[in-house]
CSV table of C-alpha atoms in Angstrom, one decimal:
chain,number,residue,atom,x,y,z
A,255,UNK,CA,215.1,105.1,321.3
A,256,UNK,CA,212.9,102.1,321.9
A,257,UNK,CA,209.8,101.3,319.9
A,258,UNK,CA,207.7,102.5,322.8
A,259,UNK,CA,208.4,106.1,321.6
A,260,UNK,CA,205.9,105.5,318.9
A,261,UNK,CA,202.8,104.6,321.0
A,262,UNK,CA,199.4,106.0,321.5
A,263,UNK,CA,200.3,108.1,324.5
A,264,UNK,CA,200.9,111.8,323.9
A,265,UNK,CA,204.2,113.3,325.0
A,266,UNK,CA,206.3,116.4,324.5
A,267,UNK,CA,209.7,116.4,323.0
A,268,UNK,CA,212.2,119.0,322.0
A,269,UNK,CA,215.3,116.9,322.4
A,270,UNK,CA,216.8,114.1,320.2
A,271,UNK,CA,216.0,110.5,321.3
A,272,UNK,CA,218.1,109.3,324.2
A,273,UNK,CA,219.0,106.1,322.3
A,274,UNK,CA,219.3,105.4,318.6
A,275,UNK,CA,216.1,104.6,316.9
A,276,UNK,CA,215.4,100.9,316.4
A,277,UNK,CA,215.9,99.2,313.1
A,278,UNK,CA,212.8,98.8,311.1
A,279,UNK,CA,212.7,95.1,311.7
A,280,UNK,CA,212.5,95.6,315.5
A,281,UNK,CA,209.7,98.2,315.4
A,282,UNK,CA,206.6,97.1,317.1
A,283,UNK,CA,203.1,96.9,315.5
A,284,UNK,CA,202.0,100.3,316.9
A,285,UNK,CA,205.2,102.0,315.5
A,286,UNK,CA,204.5,100.4,312.1
A,287,UNK,CA,200.9,101.6,312.1
A,288,UNK,CA,201.9,105.1,313.1
A,289,UNK,CA,204.5,105.2,310.3
A,290,UNK,CA,202.0,103.9,307.7
A,291,UNK,CA,199.4,106.4,308.8
A,292,UNK,CA,201.9,109.3,308.4
A,293,UNK,CA,202.9,108.0,305.0
A,294,UNK,CA,199.3,107.5,304.0
A,295,UNK,CA,198.5,111.1,304.8
A,296,UNK,CA,201.5,112.1,302.6
A,297,UNK,CA,200.2,109.8,299.8
A,298,UNK,CA,196.8,111.5,299.8
A,299,UNK,CA,198.4,114.9,299.4
A,300,UNK,CA,200.7,114.0,296.6
A,301,UNK,CA,198.0,111.9,294.7
A,302,UNK,CA,195.6,114.8,294.8
A,303,UNK,CA,198.3,117.1,293.4
A,304,UNK,CA,198.3,115.0,290.2
A,305,UNK,CA,195.0,113.0,290.1
A,306,UNK,CA,193.3,115.6,287.9
A,307,UNK,CA,195.9,115.4,285.2
A,308,UNK,CA,194.6,112.4,283.2
A,309,UNK,CA,191.0,113.4,284.0
A,310,UNK,CA,191.4,117.0,282.6
A,311,UNK,CA,189.8,116.2,279.2
A,312,UNK,CA,186.8,114.6,280.9
A,313,UNK,CA,186.5,117.5,283.3
A,314,UNK,CA,186.7,120.0,280.5
A,315,UNK,CA,184.0,118.1,278.5
A,316,UNK,CA,181.5,117.7,281.4
A,317,UNK,CA,182.0,121.2,283.0
A,318,UNK,CA,182.9,123.3,279.9
A,319,UNK,CA,186.1,124.4,281.6
A,320,UNK,CA,188.5,126.5,279.5
A,321,UNK,CA,192.4,126.6,279.7
A,322,UNK,CA,192.3,129.1,282.6
A,323,UNK,CA,190.0,126.8,284.7
A,324,UNK,CA,192.3,123.8,283.8
A,325,UNK,CA,195.3,125.6,285.3
A,326,UNK,CA,193.3,126.6,288.4
A,327,UNK,CA,192.4,123.0,289.1
A,328,UNK,CA,196.1,122.5,290.0
A,329,UNK,CA,197.1,126.0,291.0
A,330,UNK,CA,194.0,126.4,293.1
A,331,UNK,CA,195.2,123.4,295.0
A,332,UNK,CA,198.9,124.2,295.2
A,333,UNK,CA,198.5,127.9,296.1
A,334,UNK,CA,196.7,127.5,299.4
A,335,UNK,CA,199.3,124.9,300.3
A,336,UNK,CA,202.2,127.2,299.5
A,337,UNK,CA,200.5,130.0,301.4
A,338,UNK,CA,199.7,127.9,304.5
A,339,UNK,CA,202.5,125.4,305.0
A,340,UNK,CA,204.8,127.7,307.0
A,341,UNK,CA,201.9,128.6,309.4
A,342,UNK,CA,200.8,125.0,309.5
A,343,UNK,CA,204.3,123.8,310.5
A,344,UNK,CA,204.5,126.4,313.3
A,345,UNK,CA,201.1,125.5,314.5
A,346,UNK,CA,202.2,121.9,314.9
A,347,UNK,CA,205.3,123.0,316.9
A,348,UNK,CA,203.1,125.1,319.3
A,349,UNK,CA,199.9,123.1,319.6
A,350,UNK,CA,200.8,119.5,318.9
A,351,UNK,CA,201.8,117.9,315.6
A,352,UNK,CA,199.3,115.0,315.8
A,353,UNK,CA,196.4,117.4,316.7
A,354,UNK,CA,197.1,119.7,313.7
A,355,UNK,CA,197.5,116.7,311.4
A,356,UNK,CA,194.1,115.4,312.4
A,357,UNK,CA,192.4,118.8,312.0
A,358,UNK,CA,193.9,119.1,308.5
A,359,UNK,CA,192.8,115.6,307.6
A,360,UNK,CA,189.2,116.5,308.6
A,361,UNK,CA,189.3,119.6,306.4
A,362,UNK,CA,190.9,117.7,303.5
A,363,UNK,CA,188.4,114.8,303.6
A,364,UNK,CA,185.4,117.2,303.7
A,365,UNK,CA,186.8,119.2,300.8
A,366,UNK,CA,187.3,115.9,298.8
A,367,UNK,CA,183.6,115.1,299.2
A,368,UNK,CA,182.7,118.6,298.0
A,369,UNK,CA,184.9,118.1,294.9
A,370,UNK,CA,183.2,114.8,294.2
A,371,UNK,CA,179.7,116.5,294.2
A,372,UNK,CA,180.7,119.8,292.6
A,373,UNK,CA,178.1,121.1,290.2
A,374,UNK,CA,180.4,123.3,288.1
A,375,UNK,CA,183.9,124.5,287.6
A,376,UNK,CA,183.5,127.3,290.2
A,377,UNK,CA,182.5,125.0,293.0
A,378,UNK,CA,185.2,122.5,292.0
A,379,UNK,CA,188.0,125.1,292.1
A,380,UNK,CA,186.7,126.3,295.5
A,381,UNK,CA,186.7,122.8,296.9
A,382,UNK,CA,190.2,122.2,295.5
A,383,UNK,CA,191.3,125.3,297.4
A,384,UNK,CA,189.8,124.0,300.6
A,385,UNK,CA,191.7,120.7,300.0
A,386,UNK,CA,194.9,122.7,299.8
A,387,UNK,CA,194.1,124.4,303.1
A,388,UNK,CA,193.7,121.0,304.7
A,389,UNK,CA,197.0,119.8,303.2
A,390,UNK,CA,198.8,122.9,304.5
A,391,UNK,CA,197.9,121.8,308.0
A,392,UNK,CA,198.6,118.1,307.5
A,393,UNK,CA,201.8,117.8,305.6
A,394,UNK,CA,204.3,119.7,307.8
A,395,UNK,CA,203.5,117.4,310.7
A,396,UNK,CA,204.7,114.4,308.8
A,397,UNK,CA,208.3,115.4,308.1
A,398,UNK,CA,208.4,117.0,311.6
A,399,UNK,CA,207.3,113.8,313.3
A,400,UNK,CA,209.7,111.7,311.3
A,401,UNK,CA,212.5,114.1,312.1
A,402,UNK,CA,212.0,114.2,315.9
A,403,UNK,CA,211.4,110.4,316.1
A,404,UNK,CA,214.1,108.7,314.1
A,405,UNK,CA,217.9,109.0,314.1
A,406,UNK,CA,221.0,107.6,312.5
A,407,UNK,CA,220.8,105.0,309.8
A,408,UNK,CA,217.3,104.1,310.7
A,409,UNK,CA,216.3,107.8,310.0
A,410,UNK,CA,217.7,107.4,306.4
A,411,UNK,CA,215.7,104.3,305.9
A,412,UNK,CA,212.5,105.9,307.1
A,413,UNK,CA,213.1,109.0,304.9
A,414,UNK,CA,213.8,106.5,302.0
A,415,UNK,CA,210.3,105.1,302.6
A,416,UNK,CA,209.0,108.7,302.6
A,417,UNK,CA,210.7,109.2,299.2
A,418,UNK,CA,209.3,106.0,297.9
A,419,UNK,CA,205.8,107.1,298.9
A,420,UNK,CA,206.3,110.5,297.2
A,421,UNK,CA,207.6,108.7,294.0
A,422,UNK,CA,204.6,106.3,294.1
A,423,UNK,CA,202.1,109.2,294.6
A,424,UNK,CA,203.5,111.4,291.9
A,425,UNK,CA,202.5,108.8,289.3
A,426,UNK,CA,199.7,106.9,291.1
A,427,UNK,CA,197.6,110.1,290.9
A,428,UNK,CA,197.5,110.3,287.1
A,429,UNK,CA,197.1,106.5,286.9
A,430,UNK,CA,194.1,106.5,289.3
A,431,UNK,CA,192.7,109.5,287.5
A,432,UNK,CA,192.9,107.7,284.1
A,433,UNK,CA,191.6,104.4,285.4
A,434,UNK,CA,188.7,105.8,287.4
A,435,UNK,CA,187.7,108.2,284.7
A,436,UNK,CA,187.8,105.4,282.0
A,437,UNK,CA,185.8,103.1,284.3
A,438,UNK,CA,183.0,105.7,284.7
A,439,UNK,CA,181.9,104.1,287.9
A,440,UNK,CA,178.1,104.4,288.5
A,441,UNK,CA,178.1,106.9,285.6
A,442,UNK,CA,180.1,109.4,287.7
A,443,UNK,CA,182.9,110.0,285.1
A,444,UNK,CA,185.8,111.8,286.9
A,445,UNK,CA,184.1,112.3,290.3
A,446,UNK,CA,185.4,109.1,292.0
A,447,UNK,CA,189.0,110.5,291.7
A,448,UNK,CA,188.0,112.8,294.6
A,449,UNK,CA,185.4,110.6,296.4
A,450,UNK,CA,188.0,107.9,297.0
A,451,UNK,CA,189.7,110.2,299.5
A,452,UNK,CA,186.8,110.0,301.9
A,453,UNK,CA,187.3,106.4,303.2
A,454,UNK,CA,191.1,106.9,303.2
A,455,UNK,CA,190.8,110.2,305.1
A,456,UNK,CA,188.5,108.6,307.7
A,457,UNK,CA,191.1,105.8,308.2
A,458,UNK,CA,193.9,108.3,308.8
A,459,UNK,CA,191.8,110.2,311.3
A,460,UNK,CA,190.8,107.1,313.3
A,461,UNK,CA,194.2,105.3,313.3
A,462,UNK,CA,196.2,108.5,313.6
A,463,UNK,CA,194.3,109.5,316.8
A,464,UNK,CA,195.1,106.1,318.3
A,465,UNK,CA,198.7,105.4,317.1
A,466,UNK,CA,200.5,108.6,316.2
A,467,UNK,CA,202.4,110.1,319.2
A,468,UNK,CA,201.9,113.7,320.1
A,469,UNK,CA,204.9,116.0,320.1
A,470,UNK,CA,205.3,119.7,320.6
A,471,UNK,CA,207.7,122.4,321.8
A,472,UNK,CA,208.1,122.0,325.5
A,473,UNK,CA,207.6,125.8,326.3
A,474,UNK,CA,205.3,126.9,323.5
A,475,UNK,CA,205.1,130.6,322.6
A,476,UNK,CA,202.2,132.3,320.9
A,477,UNK,CA,201.8,132.1,317.1
A,478,UNK,CA,203.4,135.0,315.2
A,479,UNK,CA,200.1,136.4,313.8
A,480,UNK,CA,201.7,139.4,312.2
A,481,UNK,CA,204.2,137.1,310.4
A,482,UNK,CA,201.3,134.9,309.3
A,483,UNK,CA,199.3,137.9,307.9
A,484,UNK,CA,202.4,139.1,306.0
A,485,UNK,CA,203.5,135.8,304.5
A,486,UNK,CA,200.2,134.8,303.0
A,487,UNK,CA,199.6,137.9,300.9
A,488,UNK,CA,203.2,137.9,299.8
A,489,UNK,CA,202.9,134.5,298.2
A,490,UNK,CA,199.5,135.2,296.7
A,491,UNK,CA,200.6,138.5,295.2
A,492,UNK,CA,203.5,136.7,293.5
A,493,UNK,CA,201.7,133.6,292.3
A,494,UNK,CA,198.4,135.0,291.1
A,495,UNK,CA,199.8,137.3,288.4
A,496,UNK,CA,202.1,134.6,287.2
A,497,UNK,CA,199.1,132.3,286.8
A,498,UNK,CA,196.7,134.8,285.2
A,499,UNK,CA,199.0,137.1,283.3
A,500,UNK,CA,199.0,135.2,280.0
A,501,UNK,CA,195.2,135.1,279.9
A,502,UNK,CA,195.1,138.9,279.9
A,503,UNK,CA,198.2,139.5,277.7
A,504,UNK,CA,200.3,140.7,280.7
A,505,UNK,CA,198.6,144.0,281.6
A,506,UNK,CA,200.2,146.5,283.9
A,507,UNK,CA,198.3,145.3,286.9
A,508,UNK,CA,200.1,141.9,286.7
A,509,UNK,CA,203.5,143.6,287.2
A,510,UNK,CA,202.0,145.9,289.9
A,511,UNK,CA,200.9,142.8,291.9
A,512,UNK,CA,204.3,141.2,291.4
A,513,UNK,CA,206.0,144.3,292.7
A,514,UNK,CA,203.6,144.5,295.6
A,515,UNK,CA,204.3,140.9,296.4
A,516,UNK,CA,208.0,141.4,296.6
A,517,UNK,CA,207.5,144.5,298.7
A,518,UNK,CA,205.3,142.6,301.2
A,519,UNK,CA,207.9,139.7,301.2
A,520,UNK,CA,210.6,142.2,302.2
A,521,UNK,CA,208.4,143.6,305.0
A,522,UNK,CA,207.8,140.0,306.2
A,523,UNK,CA,211.5,139.1,306.2
A,524,UNK,CA,212.3,142.3,308.1
A,525,UNK,CA,209.6,141.5,310.7
A,526,UNK,CA,211.0,138.0,311.1
A,527,UNK,CA,214.5,139.4,311.6
A,528,UNK,CA,213.2,141.6,314.4
A,529,UNK,CA,211.3,138.6,316.0
A,530,UNK,CA,214.3,136.3,316.2
A,531,UNK,CA,214.5,135.0,319.7
A,532,UNK,CA,210.9,135.9,320.3
A,533,UNK,CA,208.9,133.1,318.6
A,534,UNK,CA,209.1,134.1,314.9
A,535,UNK,CA,207.0,132.3,312.3
A,536,UNK,CA,210.2,131.5,310.5
A,537,UNK,CA,213.4,131.0,312.4
A,538,UNK,CA,215.8,132.7,310.0
A,539,UNK,CA,218.7,131.0,311.8
A,540,UNK,CA,217.7,127.9,309.8
A,541,UNK,CA,219.0,129.6,306.6
A,542,UNK,CA,222.5,130.1,308.1
A,543,UNK,CA,223.0,126.4,307.4
A,544,UNK,CA,224.3,125.9,303.9
A,545,UNK,CA,222.8,122.4,304.1
A,546,UNK,CA,219.3,123.6,304.7
A,547,UNK,CA,219.2,126.6,302.4
A,548,UNK,CA,220.8,124.7,299.5
A,549,UNK,CA,218.4,121.8,300.0
A,550,UNK,CA,215.5,124.3,300.1
A,551,UNK,CA,216.6,125.8,296.7
A,552,UNK,CA,217.0,122.3,295.2
A,553,UNK,CA,213.5,121.4,296.5
A,554,UNK,CA,212.1,124.5,294.8
A,555,UNK,CA,213.6,123.4,291.5
A,556,UNK,CA,212.3,119.9,292.0
A,557,UNK,CA,208.7,121.2,292.4
A,558,UNK,CA,209.1,123.6,289.5
A,559,UNK,CA,210.1,120.9,287.0
A,560,UNK,CA,207.4,118.6,288.3
A,561,UNK,CA,204.7,121.2,288.0
A,562,UNK,CA,205.8,122.0,284.5
A,563,UNK,CA,206.4,118.5,283.3
A,564,UNK,CA,203.4,116.4,284.5
A,565,UNK,CA,200.6,118.6,283.4
A,566,UNK,CA,202.0,119.2,279.9
A,567,UNK,CA,203.0,115.5,279.6
A,568,UNK,CA,199.4,114.2,280.0
A,569,UNK,CA,198.2,116.8,277.4
A,570,UNK,CA,201.0,115.7,275.1
A,571,UNK,CA,200.1,112.0,275.5
A,572,UNK,CA,196.4,112.5,274.9
A,573,UNK,CA,196.3,115.5,272.5
A,574,UNK,CA,199.7,115.2,270.8
A,575,UNK,CA,199.9,111.4,270.5
A,576,UNK,CA,196.1,110.6,270.5
A,577,UNK,CA,196.2,108.3,273.5
A,578,UNK,CA,193.1,107.5,275.5
A,579,UNK,CA,193.1,108.3,279.3
A,580,UNK,CA,193.8,104.6,279.9
A,581,UNK,CA,196.9,104.4,277.7
A,582,UNK,CA,198.1,107.7,279.1
A,583,UNK,CA,197.8,106.2,282.5
A,584,UNK,CA,199.9,103.3,281.4
A,585,UNK,CA,202.7,105.7,280.4
A,586,UNK,CA,202.5,107.1,284.0
A,587,UNK,CA,202.8,103.5,285.2
A,588,UNK,CA,206.1,103.1,283.4
A,589,UNK,CA,207.4,106.3,285.1
A,590,UNK,CA,206.1,105.1,288.5
A,591,UNK,CA,208.0,101.8,288.1
A,592,UNK,CA,211.2,103.7,287.5
A,593,UNK,CA,210.5,106.0,290.5
A,594,UNK,CA,209.8,103.1,292.8
A,595,UNK,CA,213.1,101.4,291.7
A,596,UNK,CA,215.0,104.6,292.3
A,597,UNK,CA,213.4,105.3,295.7
A,598,UNK,CA,213.9,101.7,296.8
A,599,UNK,CA,217.6,102.0,296.0
A,600,UNK,CA,217.7,105.3,298.0
A,601,UNK,CA,216.0,103.6,301.0
A,602,UNK,CA,218.4,100.6,300.9
A,603,UNK,CA,221.4,102.8,300.8
A,604,UNK,CA,220.8,104.0,304.4
A,605,UNK,CA,222.3,107.4,303.6
A,606,UNK,CA,225.8,106.0,302.9
A,607,UNK,CA,226.3,108.0,299.7
A,608,UNK,CA,225.0,111.4,301.0
A,609,UNK,CA,224.6,114.0,298.2
A,610,UNK,CA,226.1,111.7,295.6
A,611,UNK,CA,222.9,109.7,295.4
A,612,UNK,CA,220.4,112.5,294.6
A,613,UNK,CA,222.9,114.2,292.3
A,614,UNK,CA,223.3,111.0,290.3
A,615,UNK,CA,219.5,110.7,290.1
A,616,UNK,CA,219.3,114.3,288.7
A,617,UNK,CA,221.9,113.5,286.1
A,618,UNK,CA,220.1,110.3,285.1
A,619,UNK,CA,216.8,112.2,284.7
A,620,UNK,CA,218.6,114.9,282.7
A,621,UNK,CA,220.1,112.4,280.2
A,622,UNK,CA,216.8,110.5,279.9
A,623,UNK,CA,214.8,113.7,279.4
A,624,UNK,CA,217.2,114.7,276.6
A,625,UNK,CA,216.7,111.2,275.0
A,626,UNK,CA,213.0,111.5,275.3
A,627,UNK,CA,213.0,114.9,273.7
A,628,UNK,CA,215.1,113.7,270.7
A,629,UNK,CA,212.8,110.7,270.3
A,630,UNK,CA,209.7,112.9,270.2
A,631,UNK,CA,211.3,115.5,268.0
A,632,UNK,CA,212.3,113.0,265.3
A,633,UNK,CA,209.4,110.5,265.6
A,634,UNK,CA,206.6,113.1,266.2
A,635,UNK,CA,203.2,111.3,266.0
A,636,UNK,CA,204.9,107.8,265.5
A,637,UNK,CA,206.1,107.6,269.1
A,638,UNK,CA,204.3,104.6,270.8
A,639,UNK,CA,204.0,103.5,274.4
A,640,UNK,CA,206.5,100.7,273.8
A,641,UNK,CA,209.0,103.0,272.1
A,642,UNK,CA,209.0,105.5,274.9
A,643,UNK,CA,209.4,102.8,277.7
A,644,UNK,CA,213.2,103.1,278.2
A,645,UNK,CA,213.5,106.9,278.5
A,646,UNK,CA,210.3,107.2,280.6
A,647,UNK,CA,211.4,104.5,283.1
A,648,UNK,CA,214.8,106.1,283.4
A,649,UNK,CA,213.3,109.5,284.0
A,650,UNK,CA,211.3,108.0,286.9
A,651,UNK,CA,214.3,106.1,288.2
A,652,UNK,CA,216.4,109.3,288.4
A,653,UNK,CA,213.6,111.2,290.1
A,654,UNK,CA,213.0,108.4,292.6
A,655,UNK,CA,216.6,108.8,293.8
A,656,UNK,CA,216.1,112.4,294.7
A,657,UNK,CA,213.0,112.9,296.9
A,658,UNK,CA,213.8,111.0,300.1
A,659,UNK,CA,217.6,111.7,300.3
A,660,UNK,CA,217.0,115.4,299.6
A,661,UNK,CA,214.6,115.7,302.5
A,662,UNK,CA,216.8,113.7,304.8
A,663,UNK,CA,220.0,115.7,304.1
A,664,UNK,CA,218.3,119.1,304.1
A,665,UNK,CA,216.7,118.6,307.5
A,666,UNK,CA,219.4,116.5,309.2
A,667,UNK,CA,220.8,119.4,311.4
A,668,UNK,CA,217.6,121.2,312.1
A,669,UNK,CA,217.0,121.6,315.9
A,670,UNK,CA,214.0,119.6,317.1
A,671,UNK,CA,212.2,122.7,318.5
A,672,UNK,CA,212.1,124.1,314.9
A,673,UNK,CA,211.1,120.8,313.2
A,674,UNK,CA,207.6,122.0,312.3
A,675,UNK,CA,208.8,125.3,310.9
A,676,UNK,CA,211.6,123.7,308.9
A,677,UNK,CA,209.2,121.0,307.6
A,678,UNK,CA,206.7,123.7,306.6
A,679,UNK,CA,209.4,125.7,304.8
A,680,UNK,CA,210.7,122.6,303.0
A,681,UNK,CA,207.3,121.5,301.9
A,682,UNK,CA,206.5,125.1,300.9
A,683,UNK,CA,209.5,125.0,298.5
A,684,UNK,CA,208.1,122.1,296.5
A,685,UNK,CA,204.5,123.3,296.5
A,686,UNK,CA,205.5,126.8,295.6
A,687,UNK,CA,207.7,125.3,292.9
A,688,UNK,CA,204.7,123.2,291.6
A,689,UNK,CA,202.5,126.3,291.5
A,690,UNK,CA,205.2,128.3,289.7
A,691,UNK,CA,205.8,125.4,287.3
A,692,UNK,CA,202.0,125.2,286.6
A,693,UNK,CA,202.0,128.9,286.0
A,694,UNK,CA,205.0,128.6,283.7
A,695,UNK,CA,202.9,126.3,281.5
A,696,UNK,CA,201.1,129.4,280.3
A,697,UNK,CA,204.4,130.8,278.8
A,698,UNK,CA,206.0,127.5,277.7
A,699,UNK,CA,203.1,125.3,276.6
A,700,UNK,CA,199.7,127.1,276.3
A,701,UNK,CA,201.3,130.1,274.6
A,702,UNK,CA,201.9,127.7,271.7
A,703,UNK,CA,198.8,125.6,271.8
A,704,UNK,CA,196.3,128.3,272.9
A,705,UNK,CA,194.3,125.4,274.5
A,706,UNK,CA,193.8,123.8,271.2
A,707,UNK,CA,193.7,120.0,271.0
A,708,UNK,CA,195.6,120.1,267.7
A,709,UNK,CA,198.2,117.3,267.7
A,710,UNK,CA,201.1,119.0,266.0
A,711,UNK,CA,200.8,122.1,268.2
A,712,UNK,CA,200.8,120.0,271.4
A,713,UNK,CA,203.8,118.0,270.3
A,714,UNK,CA,205.9,121.0,269.4
A,715,UNK,CA,204.9,122.7,272.7
A,716,UNK,CA,206.0,119.7,274.7
A,717,UNK,CA,209.4,119.6,273.1
A,718,UNK,CA,209.9,123.2,274.3
A,719,UNK,CA,208.8,122.1,277.8
A,720,UNK,CA,211.5,119.4,277.9
A,721,UNK,CA,214.2,122.0,277.2
A,722,UNK,CA,213.0,123.9,280.3
A,723,UNK,CA,212.9,120.8,282.4
A,724,UNK,CA,216.4,119.9,281.4
A,725,UNK,CA,217.7,123.3,282.5
A,726,UNK,CA,215.9,123.0,285.9
A,727,UNK,CA,217.4,119.6,286.4
A,728,UNK,CA,220.9,120.9,285.8
A,729,UNK,CA,220.3,123.8,288.3
A,730,UNK,CA,218.9,121.3,290.9
A,731,UNK,CA,222.1,119.1,290.5
A,732,UNK,CA,224.3,122.2,291.0
A,733,UNK,CA,222.4,123.3,294.2
A,734,UNK,CA,222.9,119.9,295.7
A,735,UNK,CA,226.6,120.6,296.2
A,736,UNK,CA,225.4,122.4,299.3
A,737,UNK,CA,224.5,119.0,300.8
A,738,UNK,CA,227.1,117.0,302.7
A,739,UNK,CA,229.4,114.8,300.7
A,740,UNK,CA,230.0,112.2,303.4
A,741,UNK,CA,227.4,110.3,305.3
A,742,UNK,CA,229.0,111.1,308.7
A,743,UNK,CA,228.6,114.9,307.9
A,744,UNK,CA,224.8,114.7,307.9
A,745,UNK,CA,224.2,115.3,311.5
A,746,UNK,CA,226.0,116.4,314.6
């Protein structure tokens, strides 16, 4: 594939590139701009997943938000994403991936402005939900466009860059949240953490319209509206009681909603089974591939441990260890440096190590998490930023080795006509995992602290969280045995 495949002219594609994709060094300026815009859109999504973490105490103080509201600032963002990603991915397949990406960016940018001017916690949660809806339209188009555009070793490098952006964003969000909140720009306290998205979103819209190529299914069918109307309530009915149950001491209605969610999910899957060959929302044939289904499950575990770890870590640093938002942000910087190093290693490997690379990353993170837990358990309040440097950097290094290779290996054999659906499913896995992980904080962390800022309670609760994180890492490592062992097994 020549570099002209990434130009400003729309085109349709359902077939792999005729020629191998060019090396990154030979890509033209338009191709580079398109790639940077796609990665910039991904960066916005991932940053806003975590940007509120280090700003939570300031948001609580200025809005009077309680523990339930704190959870919904993240779950209210993740849940619409988890609900809408599958539909968003299919919309891109049918109506144009660039078009749906730009529509989603408009929604996200508008919602970010509303977050920045929110007068209270209710409006803030509503605007976060609208942000999530925009992301559900944006994000599936990114992986789908990368998947249908690049091939071979060049594909692995591009997915390595994608992993590096994910790694950067995971920690850049809390860092920006801490720095912007501490700076109190124009007396706006935490509000600039959302307002900064406005100029970035406008840049993505303007540059994306000019440089990102259009791609879609050659013979587009109609959207499976019945499938869409079944998938959304199934996810909501499962996530909502998991998030709210602890606040109401797990009443009967929570279990009733969970049962209803599983029932609707079963009806959805049955409907999709009948629709196979007739434009289903989810092509179930994707799951016949051990590579895709195993990668999806590993991605779910990845999101679950991130949702559980990052929210509780910032509360541990500030409430348990008494750090300021700025010093908590520095702890996230340490983790980000490790993640960038791990993701850079993954990008340079060019896919040569196949599943061995992300599996090694999972084991490094597991060992480092255990060391960090032992340090906190024995040192308690004496743990300093300098003392935690080694385990925190290594936790980040291991996680950085996972993201890009896991996406590359999981999607490698997906037919191009199903690229949007597969991307939507894959992204749904991590966002659903994050929502579940955030909900799990109620059982694992807030059940101990009760929302109290008491230092000892927050330290003890976080040690319990690390046991859960370690278990999820071990499970993720085992699931990655479904991925190819050799680099030449990644694609047909």
